[in-house]
Short mmCIF file of C-alpha atoms in Angstrom, two decimals:
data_model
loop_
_atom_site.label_atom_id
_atom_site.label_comp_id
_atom_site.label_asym_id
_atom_site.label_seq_id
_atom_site.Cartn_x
_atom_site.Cartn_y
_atom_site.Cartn_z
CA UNK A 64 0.33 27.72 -29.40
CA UNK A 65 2.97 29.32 -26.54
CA UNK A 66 5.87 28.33 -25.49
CA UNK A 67 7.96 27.97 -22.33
CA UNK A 68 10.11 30.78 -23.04
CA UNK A 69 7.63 33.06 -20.28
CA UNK A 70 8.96 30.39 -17.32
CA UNK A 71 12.52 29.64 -18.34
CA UNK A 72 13.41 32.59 -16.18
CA UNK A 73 12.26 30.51 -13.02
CA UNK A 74 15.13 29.44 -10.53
CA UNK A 75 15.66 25.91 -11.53
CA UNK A 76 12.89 25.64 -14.27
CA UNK A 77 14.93 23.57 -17.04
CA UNK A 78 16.09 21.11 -14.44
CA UNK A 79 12.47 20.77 -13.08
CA UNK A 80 11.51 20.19 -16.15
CA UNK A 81 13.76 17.90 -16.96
CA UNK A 82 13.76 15.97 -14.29
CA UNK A 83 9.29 15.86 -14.71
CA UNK A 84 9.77 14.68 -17.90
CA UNK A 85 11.64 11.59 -17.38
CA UNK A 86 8.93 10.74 -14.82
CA UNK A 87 6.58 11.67 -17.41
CA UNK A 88 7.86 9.30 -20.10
CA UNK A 89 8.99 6.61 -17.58
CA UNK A 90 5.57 6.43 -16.61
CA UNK A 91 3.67 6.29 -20.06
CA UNK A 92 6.45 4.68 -22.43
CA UNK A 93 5.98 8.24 -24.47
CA UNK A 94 7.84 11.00 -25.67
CA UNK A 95 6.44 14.13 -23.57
CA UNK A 96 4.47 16.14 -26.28
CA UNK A 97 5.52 19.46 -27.76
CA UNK A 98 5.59 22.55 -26.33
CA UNK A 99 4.58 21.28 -22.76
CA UNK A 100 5.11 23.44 -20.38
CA UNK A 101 5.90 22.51 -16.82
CA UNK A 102 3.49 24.04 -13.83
CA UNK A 103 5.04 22.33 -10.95
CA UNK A 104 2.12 20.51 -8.48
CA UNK A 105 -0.48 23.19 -9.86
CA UNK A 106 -3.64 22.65 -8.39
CA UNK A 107 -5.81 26.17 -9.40
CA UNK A 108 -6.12 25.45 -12.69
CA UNK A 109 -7.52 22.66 -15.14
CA UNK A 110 -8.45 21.89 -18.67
CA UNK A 111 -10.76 25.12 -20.37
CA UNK A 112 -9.41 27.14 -17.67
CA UNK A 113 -8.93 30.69 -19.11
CA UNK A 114 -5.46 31.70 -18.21
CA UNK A 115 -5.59 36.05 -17.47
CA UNK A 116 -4.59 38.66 -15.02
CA UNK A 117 -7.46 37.57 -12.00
CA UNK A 118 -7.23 33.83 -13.21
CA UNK A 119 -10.69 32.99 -14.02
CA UNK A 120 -11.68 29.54 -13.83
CA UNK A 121 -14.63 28.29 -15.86
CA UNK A 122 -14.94 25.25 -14.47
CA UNK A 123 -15.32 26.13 -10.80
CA UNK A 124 -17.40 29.52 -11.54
CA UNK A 125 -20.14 28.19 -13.86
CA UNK A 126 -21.59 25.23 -15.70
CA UNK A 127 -20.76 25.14 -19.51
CA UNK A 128 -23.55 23.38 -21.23
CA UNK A 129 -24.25 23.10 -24.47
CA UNK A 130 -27.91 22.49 -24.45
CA UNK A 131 -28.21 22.26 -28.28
CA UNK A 132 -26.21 18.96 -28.02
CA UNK A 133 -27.79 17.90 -24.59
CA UNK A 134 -24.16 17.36 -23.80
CA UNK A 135 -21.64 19.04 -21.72
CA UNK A 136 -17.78 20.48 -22.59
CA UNK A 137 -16.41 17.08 -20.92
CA UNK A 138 -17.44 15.54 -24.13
CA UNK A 139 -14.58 17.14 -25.96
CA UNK A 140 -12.37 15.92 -24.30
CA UNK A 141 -9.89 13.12 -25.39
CA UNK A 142 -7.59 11.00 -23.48
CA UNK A 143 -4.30 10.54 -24.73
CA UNK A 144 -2.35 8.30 -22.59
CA UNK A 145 -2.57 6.91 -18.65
CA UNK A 146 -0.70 4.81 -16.95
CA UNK A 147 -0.60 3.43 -13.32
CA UNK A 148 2.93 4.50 -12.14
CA UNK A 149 3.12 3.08 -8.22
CA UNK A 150 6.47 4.17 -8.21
CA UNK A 151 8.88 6.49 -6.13
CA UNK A 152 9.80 9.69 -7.64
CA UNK A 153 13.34 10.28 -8.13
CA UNK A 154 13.35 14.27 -8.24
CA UNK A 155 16.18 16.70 -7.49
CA UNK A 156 16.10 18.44 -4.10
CA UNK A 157 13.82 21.68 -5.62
CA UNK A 158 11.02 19.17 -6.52
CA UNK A 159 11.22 17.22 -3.34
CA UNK A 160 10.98 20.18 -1.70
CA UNK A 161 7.25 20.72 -3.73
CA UNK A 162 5.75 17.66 -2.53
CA UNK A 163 7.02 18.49 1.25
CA UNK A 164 5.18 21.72 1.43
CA UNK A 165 2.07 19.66 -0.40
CA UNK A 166 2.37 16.74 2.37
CA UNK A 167 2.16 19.57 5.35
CA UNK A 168 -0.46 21.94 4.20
CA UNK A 169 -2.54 18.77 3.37
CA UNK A 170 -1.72 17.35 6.83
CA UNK A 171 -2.53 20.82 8.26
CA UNK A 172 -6.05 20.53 6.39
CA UNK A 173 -6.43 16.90 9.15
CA UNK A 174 -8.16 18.32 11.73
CA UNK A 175 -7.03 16.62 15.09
CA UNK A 176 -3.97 14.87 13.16
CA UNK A 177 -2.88 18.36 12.28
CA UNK A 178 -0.15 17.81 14.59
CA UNK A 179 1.53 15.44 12.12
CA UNK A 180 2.81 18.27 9.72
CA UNK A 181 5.61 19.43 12.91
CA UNK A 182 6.45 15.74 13.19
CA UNK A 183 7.56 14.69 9.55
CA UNK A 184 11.41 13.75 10.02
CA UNK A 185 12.81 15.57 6.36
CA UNK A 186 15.90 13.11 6.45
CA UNK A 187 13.46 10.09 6.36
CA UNK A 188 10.67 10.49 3.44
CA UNK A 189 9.53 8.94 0.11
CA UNK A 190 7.15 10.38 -1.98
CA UNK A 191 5.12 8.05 -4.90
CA UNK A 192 2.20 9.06 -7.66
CA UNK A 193 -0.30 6.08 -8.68
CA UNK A 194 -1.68 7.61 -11.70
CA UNK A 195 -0.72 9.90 -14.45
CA UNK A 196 -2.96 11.07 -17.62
CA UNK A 197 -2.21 12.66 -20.54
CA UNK A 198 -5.87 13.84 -22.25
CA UNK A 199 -6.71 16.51 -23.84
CA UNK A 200 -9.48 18.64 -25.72
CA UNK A 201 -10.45 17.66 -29.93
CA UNK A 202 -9.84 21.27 -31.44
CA UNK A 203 -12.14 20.61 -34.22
CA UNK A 204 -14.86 19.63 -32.13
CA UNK A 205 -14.47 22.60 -30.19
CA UNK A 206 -14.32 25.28 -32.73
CA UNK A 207 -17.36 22.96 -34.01
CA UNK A 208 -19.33 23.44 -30.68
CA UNK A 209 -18.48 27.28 -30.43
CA UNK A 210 -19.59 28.32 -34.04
CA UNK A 211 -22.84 26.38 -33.19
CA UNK A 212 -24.20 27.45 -29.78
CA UNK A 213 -26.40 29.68 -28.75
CA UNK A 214 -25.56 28.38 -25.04
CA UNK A 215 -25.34 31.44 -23.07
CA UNK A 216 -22.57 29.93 -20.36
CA UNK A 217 -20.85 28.34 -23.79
CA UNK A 218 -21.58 31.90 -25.90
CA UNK A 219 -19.37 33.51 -22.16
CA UNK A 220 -16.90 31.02 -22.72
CA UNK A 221 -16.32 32.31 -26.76
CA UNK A 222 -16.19 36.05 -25.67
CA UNK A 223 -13.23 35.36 -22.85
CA UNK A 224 -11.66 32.93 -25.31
CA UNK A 225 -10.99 35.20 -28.33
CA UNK A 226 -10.32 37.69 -25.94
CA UNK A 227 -6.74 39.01 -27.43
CA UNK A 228 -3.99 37.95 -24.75
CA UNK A 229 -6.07 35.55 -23.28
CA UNK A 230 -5.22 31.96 -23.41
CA UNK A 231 -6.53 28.27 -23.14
CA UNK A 232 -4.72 25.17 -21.82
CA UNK A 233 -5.89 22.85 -23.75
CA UNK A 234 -3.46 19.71 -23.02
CA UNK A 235 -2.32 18.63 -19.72
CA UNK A 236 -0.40 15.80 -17.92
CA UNK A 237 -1.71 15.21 -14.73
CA UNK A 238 -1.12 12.96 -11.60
CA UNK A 239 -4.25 11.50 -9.31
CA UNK A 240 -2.21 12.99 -6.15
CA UNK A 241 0.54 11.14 -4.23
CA UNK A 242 2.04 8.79 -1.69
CA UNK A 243 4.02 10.02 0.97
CA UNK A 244 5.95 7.59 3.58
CA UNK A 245 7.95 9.40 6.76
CA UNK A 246 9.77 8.73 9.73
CA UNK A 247 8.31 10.86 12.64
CA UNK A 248 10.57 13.41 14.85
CA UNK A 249 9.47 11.27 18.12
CA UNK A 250 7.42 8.15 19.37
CA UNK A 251 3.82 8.74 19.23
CA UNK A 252 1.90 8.89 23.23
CA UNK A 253 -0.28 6.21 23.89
CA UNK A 254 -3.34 8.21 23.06
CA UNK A 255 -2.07 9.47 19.82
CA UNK A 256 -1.14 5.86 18.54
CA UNK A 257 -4.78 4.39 19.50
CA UNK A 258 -6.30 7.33 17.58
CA UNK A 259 -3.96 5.81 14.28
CA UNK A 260 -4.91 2.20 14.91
CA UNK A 261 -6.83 2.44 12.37
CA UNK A 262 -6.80 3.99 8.68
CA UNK A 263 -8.07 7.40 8.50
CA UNK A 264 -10.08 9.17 5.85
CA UNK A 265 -10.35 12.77 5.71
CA UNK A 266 -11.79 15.26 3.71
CA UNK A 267 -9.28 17.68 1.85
CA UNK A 268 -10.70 20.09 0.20
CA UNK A 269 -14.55 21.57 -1.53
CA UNK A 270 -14.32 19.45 -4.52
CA UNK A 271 -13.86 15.81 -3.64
CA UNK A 272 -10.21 15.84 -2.73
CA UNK A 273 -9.42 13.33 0.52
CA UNK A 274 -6.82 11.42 1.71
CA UNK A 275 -6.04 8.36 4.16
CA UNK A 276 -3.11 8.20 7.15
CA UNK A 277 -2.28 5.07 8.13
CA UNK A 278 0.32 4.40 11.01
CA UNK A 279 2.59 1.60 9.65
CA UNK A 280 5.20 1.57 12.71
CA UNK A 281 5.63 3.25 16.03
CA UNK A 282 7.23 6.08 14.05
CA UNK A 283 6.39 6.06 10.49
CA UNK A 284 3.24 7.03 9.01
CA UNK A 285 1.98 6.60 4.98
CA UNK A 286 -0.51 9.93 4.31
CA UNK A 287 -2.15 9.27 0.32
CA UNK A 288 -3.06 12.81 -1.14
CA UNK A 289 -6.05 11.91 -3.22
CA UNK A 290 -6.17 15.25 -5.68
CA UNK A 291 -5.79 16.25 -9.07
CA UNK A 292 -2.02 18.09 -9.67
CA UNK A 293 -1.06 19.47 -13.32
CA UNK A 294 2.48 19.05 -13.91
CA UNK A 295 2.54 20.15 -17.42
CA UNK A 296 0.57 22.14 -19.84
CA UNK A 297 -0.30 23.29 -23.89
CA UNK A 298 -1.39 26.91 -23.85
CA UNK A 299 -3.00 28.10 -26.82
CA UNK A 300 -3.94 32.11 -26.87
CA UNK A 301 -5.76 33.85 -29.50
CA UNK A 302 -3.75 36.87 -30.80
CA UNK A 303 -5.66 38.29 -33.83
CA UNK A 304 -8.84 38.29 -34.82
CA UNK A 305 -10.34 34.59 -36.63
CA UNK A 306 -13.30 35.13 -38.53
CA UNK A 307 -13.97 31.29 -38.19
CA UNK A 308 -15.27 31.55 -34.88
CA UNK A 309 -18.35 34.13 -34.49
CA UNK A 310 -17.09 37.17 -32.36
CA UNK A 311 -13.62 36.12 -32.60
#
């Protein structure tokens, strides 16, 4: 297991922190689990992500199936704690400052609403998360899996795992994306607002990520970010050889 001391160098990282993990136990009634370590709105990686220099992801570059079990690696994994939060986020001005540049390159991802990210009045915005999850992978059940397989894509994952220096995060807290409410910089034309009269759904991103804009005044507009954000992290990294695990 690592710990924070790698990111404590960060402008403003034990405040961030800080101020993420009183959200964090606000939300589930739980005392934030040990050496977490805070990733801000990190989208790139996710659980059995390897962690290295070029930042391979497993699970967006191949399948891991363990065809001995007929299962997949999603059966490891174990959920912790959730909780619906549907509450505003009281953050310091750093962390506010996060979800702002999330809200406009989302909104610059709208296609014809594009023209809402140079419109969101600063002085005038709330941000909210629904849902936040706590889950993680079983360890025995992993080292289990990896002694037994003769899975080729599982037999890959082994070989970068007890790789020396590489590392797997292998707990994470993570939010279902976010609410944002804003005042806009001017009155919408005529044209603009009949295009709003109704929600909107859009498409986000390559892996299921969407969102909906709904026009709740003349001048204020709700935009839901529907996408998966870590905020905090358990890295584990494999420094010397274990004779447990075959090739490690």
């Amino acid at each position: 297991m690592i710990n924070d001391s790698l990111s404590t160098h960060f402008a403003n990282y034990k405040d961030d922190y800080n101020q993420w993990k009183a959200v964090y136990e606000d939300c589930l009634h739980d005392t934030l689990y040990h050496n977490a370590i805070y990733l801000g709105l990190q989208n790139k990686i996710g659980l059995s992500s390897i962690c290295s220099h070029s930042e391979l992801n497993l699970n967006k570059q191949i399948t891991v199936l363990d065809t001995s079990a007929k299962g997949n690696i999603f059966d490891l994994l174990s959920v912790n704690n959730s909780a619906n939060c549907f509450s505003k986020i009281n953050l310091n001005k750093n962390l506010q400052d996060s979800f702002y540049v999330e809200l406009v390159r989302n909104l610059k991802m709208a296609g014809s609403y594009s023209y809402l990210s140079d419109l969101v009045d600063t002085n005038q915005i709330v941000f909210k998360i629904s849902t936040l999850i706590d889950y993680s992978f079983r360890p025995d059940s992993l080292v289990s899996l990896l002694q037994r397989t003769k899975d080729s894509s599982l037999v890959y994952f082994r070989e970068i795992l007890t790789t020396q220096g590489n590392g797997l995060i292998a707990r994470v807290a993570m939010i279902f994306g976010f609410e944002s409410r804003f005042h806009l910089k001017r009155k919408l034309s005529e044209e603009e607002e009949t295009k709003l009269k109704n929600e909107v759904f859009l498409t986000l991103g390559d892996h299921g990520e969407n969102g909906n804009i709904q026009l709740l005044t003349d001048r204020d507009i709700k935009f839901v970010i529907n996408k998966n954000y870590i905020v905090f992290g358990e890295f584990f990294v494999f420094s010397e050889a274990n004779p447990e695990v075959p090739g490690g």
